[in-house]
XYZ file of C-alpha atoms in Angstrom:
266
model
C -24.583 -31.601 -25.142
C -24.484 -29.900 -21.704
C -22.369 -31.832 -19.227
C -23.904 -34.010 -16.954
C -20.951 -33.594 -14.157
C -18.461 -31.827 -12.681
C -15.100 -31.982 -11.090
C -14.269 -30.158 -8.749
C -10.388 -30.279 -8.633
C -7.932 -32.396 -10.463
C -7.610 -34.720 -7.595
C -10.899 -35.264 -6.420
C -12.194 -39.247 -6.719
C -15.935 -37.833 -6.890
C -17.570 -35.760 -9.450
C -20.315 -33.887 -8.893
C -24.533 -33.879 -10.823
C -25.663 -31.231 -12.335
C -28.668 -32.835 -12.189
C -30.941 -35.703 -11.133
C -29.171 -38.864 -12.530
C -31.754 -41.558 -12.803
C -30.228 -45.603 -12.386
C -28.585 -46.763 -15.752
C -27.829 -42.684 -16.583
C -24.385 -43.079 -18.854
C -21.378 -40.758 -16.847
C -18.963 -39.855 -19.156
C -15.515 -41.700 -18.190
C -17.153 -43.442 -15.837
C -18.001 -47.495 -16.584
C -20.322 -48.872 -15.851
C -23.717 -46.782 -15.996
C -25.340 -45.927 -12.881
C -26.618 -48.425 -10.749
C -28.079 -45.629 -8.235
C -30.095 -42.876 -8.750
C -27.872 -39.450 -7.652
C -29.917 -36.512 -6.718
C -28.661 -33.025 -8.020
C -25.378 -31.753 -6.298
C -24.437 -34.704 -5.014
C -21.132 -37.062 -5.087
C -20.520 -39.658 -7.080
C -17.784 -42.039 -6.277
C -15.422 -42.428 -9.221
C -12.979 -45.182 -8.420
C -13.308 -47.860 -5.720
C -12.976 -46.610 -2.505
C -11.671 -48.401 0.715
C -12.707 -48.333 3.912
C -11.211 -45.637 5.847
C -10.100 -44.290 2.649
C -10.278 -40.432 1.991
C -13.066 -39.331 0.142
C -11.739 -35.894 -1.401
C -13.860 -32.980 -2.964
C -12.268 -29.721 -4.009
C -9.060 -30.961 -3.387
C -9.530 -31.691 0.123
C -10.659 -34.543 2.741
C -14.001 -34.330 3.533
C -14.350 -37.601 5.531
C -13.453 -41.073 4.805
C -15.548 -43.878 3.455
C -17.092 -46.245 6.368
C -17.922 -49.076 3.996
C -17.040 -50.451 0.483
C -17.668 -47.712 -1.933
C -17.697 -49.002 -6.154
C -16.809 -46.735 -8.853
C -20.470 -44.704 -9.770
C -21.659 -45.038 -6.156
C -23.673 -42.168 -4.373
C -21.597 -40.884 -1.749
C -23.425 -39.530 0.628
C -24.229 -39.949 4.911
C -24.691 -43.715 4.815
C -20.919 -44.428 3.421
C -19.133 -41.216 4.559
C -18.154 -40.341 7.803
C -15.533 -38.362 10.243
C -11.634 -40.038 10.908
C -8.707 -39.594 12.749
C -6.354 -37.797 10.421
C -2.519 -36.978 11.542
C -1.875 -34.281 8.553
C 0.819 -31.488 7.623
C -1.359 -28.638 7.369
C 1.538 -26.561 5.660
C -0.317 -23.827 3.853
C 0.211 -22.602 0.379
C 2.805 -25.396 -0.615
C 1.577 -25.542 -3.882
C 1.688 -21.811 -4.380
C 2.610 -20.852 -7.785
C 4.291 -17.497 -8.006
C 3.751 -15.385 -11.272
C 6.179 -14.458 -13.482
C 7.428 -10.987 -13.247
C 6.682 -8.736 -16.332
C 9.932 -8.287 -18.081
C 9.852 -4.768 -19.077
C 10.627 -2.451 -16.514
C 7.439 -0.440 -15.160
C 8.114 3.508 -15.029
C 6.505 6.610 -13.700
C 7.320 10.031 -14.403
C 8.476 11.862 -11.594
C 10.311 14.768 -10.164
C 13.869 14.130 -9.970
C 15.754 15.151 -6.694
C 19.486 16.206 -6.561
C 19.788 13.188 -3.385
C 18.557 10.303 -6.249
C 14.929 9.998 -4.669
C 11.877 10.800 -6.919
C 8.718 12.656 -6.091
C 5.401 12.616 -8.054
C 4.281 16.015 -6.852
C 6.328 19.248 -7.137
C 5.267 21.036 -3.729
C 6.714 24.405 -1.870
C 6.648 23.294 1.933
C 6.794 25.382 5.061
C 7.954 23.990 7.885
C 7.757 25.274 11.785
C 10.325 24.840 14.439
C 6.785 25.240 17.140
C 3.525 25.354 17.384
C 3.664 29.421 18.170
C 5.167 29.685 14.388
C 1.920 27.608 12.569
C -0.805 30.406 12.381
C 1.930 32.264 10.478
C 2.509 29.587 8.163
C -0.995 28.993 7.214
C -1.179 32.671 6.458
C 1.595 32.270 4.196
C 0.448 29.707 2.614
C -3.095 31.095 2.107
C -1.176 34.581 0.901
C 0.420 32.585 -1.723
C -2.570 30.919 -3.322
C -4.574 33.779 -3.165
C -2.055 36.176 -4.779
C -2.351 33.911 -7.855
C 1.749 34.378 -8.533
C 1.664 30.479 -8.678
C 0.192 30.608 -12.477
C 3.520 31.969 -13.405
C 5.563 28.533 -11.920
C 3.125 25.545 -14.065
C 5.855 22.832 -12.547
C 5.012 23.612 -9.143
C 1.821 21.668 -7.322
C 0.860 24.560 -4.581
C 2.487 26.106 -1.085
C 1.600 23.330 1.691
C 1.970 24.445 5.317
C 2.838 21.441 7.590
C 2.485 23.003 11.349
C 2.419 20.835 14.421
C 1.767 21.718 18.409
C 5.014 21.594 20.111
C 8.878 22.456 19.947
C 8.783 24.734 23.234
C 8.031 23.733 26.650
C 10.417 20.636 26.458
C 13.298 19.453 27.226
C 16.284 19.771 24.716
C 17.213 16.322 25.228
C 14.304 13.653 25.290
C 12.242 11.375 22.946
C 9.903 14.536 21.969
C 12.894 16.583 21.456
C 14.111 13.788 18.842
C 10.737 12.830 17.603
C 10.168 15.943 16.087
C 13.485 16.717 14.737
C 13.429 13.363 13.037
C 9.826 14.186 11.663
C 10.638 17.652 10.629
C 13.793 16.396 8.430
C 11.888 13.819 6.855
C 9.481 16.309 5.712
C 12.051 18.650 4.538
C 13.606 15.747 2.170
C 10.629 14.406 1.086
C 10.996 14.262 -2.764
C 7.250 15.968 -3.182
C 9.044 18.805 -1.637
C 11.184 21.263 -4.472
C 11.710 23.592 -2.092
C 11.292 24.022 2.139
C 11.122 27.125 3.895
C 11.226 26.781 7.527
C 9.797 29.334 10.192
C 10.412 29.416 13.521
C 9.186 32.348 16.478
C 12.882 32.584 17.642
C 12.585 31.846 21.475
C 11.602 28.213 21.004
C 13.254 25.187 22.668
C 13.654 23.350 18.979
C 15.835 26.348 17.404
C 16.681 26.517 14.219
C 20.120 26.761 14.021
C 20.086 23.704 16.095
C 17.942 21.893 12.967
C 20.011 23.265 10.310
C 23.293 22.495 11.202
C 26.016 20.837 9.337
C 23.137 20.654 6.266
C 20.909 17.984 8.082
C 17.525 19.319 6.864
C 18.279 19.823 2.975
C 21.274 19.552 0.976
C 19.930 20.520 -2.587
C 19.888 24.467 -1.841
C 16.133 25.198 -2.191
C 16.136 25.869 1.454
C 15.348 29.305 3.298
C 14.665 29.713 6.935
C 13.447 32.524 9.233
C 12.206 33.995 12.459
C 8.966 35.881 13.418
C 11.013 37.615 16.211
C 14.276 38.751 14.221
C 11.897 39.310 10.960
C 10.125 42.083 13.047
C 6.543 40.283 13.607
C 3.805 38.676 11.769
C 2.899 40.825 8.436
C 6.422 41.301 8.246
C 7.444 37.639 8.403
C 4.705 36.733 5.805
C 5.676 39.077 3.338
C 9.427 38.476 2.978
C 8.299 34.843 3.197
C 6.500 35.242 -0.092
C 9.490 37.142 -1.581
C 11.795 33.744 -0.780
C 9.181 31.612 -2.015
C 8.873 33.181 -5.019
C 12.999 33.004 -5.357
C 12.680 29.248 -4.143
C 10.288 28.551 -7.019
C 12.325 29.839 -9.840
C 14.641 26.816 -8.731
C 11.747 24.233 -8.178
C 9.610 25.163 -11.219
C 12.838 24.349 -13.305
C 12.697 20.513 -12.417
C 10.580 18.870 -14.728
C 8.767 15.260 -15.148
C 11.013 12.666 -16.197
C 10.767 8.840 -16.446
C 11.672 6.518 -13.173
C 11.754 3.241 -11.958
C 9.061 1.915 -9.778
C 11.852 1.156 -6.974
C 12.032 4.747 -6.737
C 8.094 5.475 -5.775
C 7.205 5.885 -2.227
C 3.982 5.405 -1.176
């Protein structure tokens, strides 16, 4: 037998028709039978209702009654109507939280030597300035197109990550610190086995000012070099393949290996 009504939420006092409910229609829990015909969709009252009482549907007010309302009533405009209500509208305070699952979730990752975990296996290139990121590219392109990556299956690619500045600033403000910060996070990002960092040589962000005291990378996968000292561009790329190359003997050897979700950074 297909229901007849519904409720709506546990502590509504109306139910809903499915359907047209003709006078003397039997309601399930609901004594007696209908003394009211109740069009489709609409309220029925199922306990005695005061007035100024609360009329609640889903849960919630909806209005109060503004006359005597009798168990299997239609509630509708001529017994419902707006009140004065002085609530707490807390939200959520009858949130139930879910239970944690209890086994612990992995995902396998790369393992670096500072605890943090990657999920990709990348050789980066960093610039000290903007003069320095054609180069990169070009080293970067070099290296995928020379194909010597087939030989290192653990390792994702070359990425070059170039920006516009680093020279024509001053040594001591925000921008200054902006991009050191920026550039050190990159080069101990855990995607990152391996960072080689190129500079032009002149710049106001120099290198030896980035790398001292071991601030950029502590895991020894980390090369650095000038355009100027290295004796120009074609120069500069090719012994910048060469290190990469020596930088991915080290990186290929780190391998997948189970982690805790704490450890994923998104």
């Amino acid at each position: 037998m297909q229901p007849i009504t519904i409720r709506l939420h546990a502590t509504d006092n109306v139910i809903i028709a499915l359907k047209d409910l003709p006078p003397g229609t039997d309601v399930p829990d609901l004594a007696p039978p209908l003394v009211q015909a109740i069009p489709r969709g609409h309220k029925i009252a199922t306990t005695a209702i005061v007035p100024g009482q609360n009329v609640i549907r889903y849960g919630q007010i909806i209005g109060v009654a503004t006359q005597p309302i009798a168990a299997g009533d239609h509630i509708h405009t001529q017994n419902l109507g707006m009140g004065a209500h002085d609530l707490d509208y807390a939200y959520a305070s009858e949130h139930n939280p879910q239970p944690l699952p209890n086994a612990k979730r992995t995902f396998d990752g790369y393992h670096r030597q500072d605890g943090s975990v990657g999920t990709r296996n990348y050789l980066g290139i960093l610039t000290s300035v903007n003069c320095s990121g054609s180069v990169a590219k070009m080293i970067a392109e070099a290296c995928e197109k020379d194909g010597w990556l087939r030989d290192f299956p653990n390792i994702d690619g070359v990425v070059a990550i170039v920006h516009g500045t680093g020279c024509g600033m001053s040594g001591r403000d925000e921008g200054y610190d902006t991009l050191f910060r920026t550039l050190k996070g990159y080069a101990r990002n855990p995607n990152f086995g391996g960072i080689l960092l190129v500079g032009l040589g002149c710049e106001v962000m120099q290198i030896p000012d980035l790398i001292g005291a071991g601030r950029m990378r502590k895991d020894g996968n980390f090369r650095y070099m000038t355009i100027q000292q290295t004796g120009g561009t074609r120069k500069t790329i090719d012994r910048s393949i060469a290190v990469l190359k020596e930088m991915a003997v080290v990186a290929n050897a780190h391998k997948r290996a189970p982690a805790g979700l704490e450890h994923l950074m998104i």
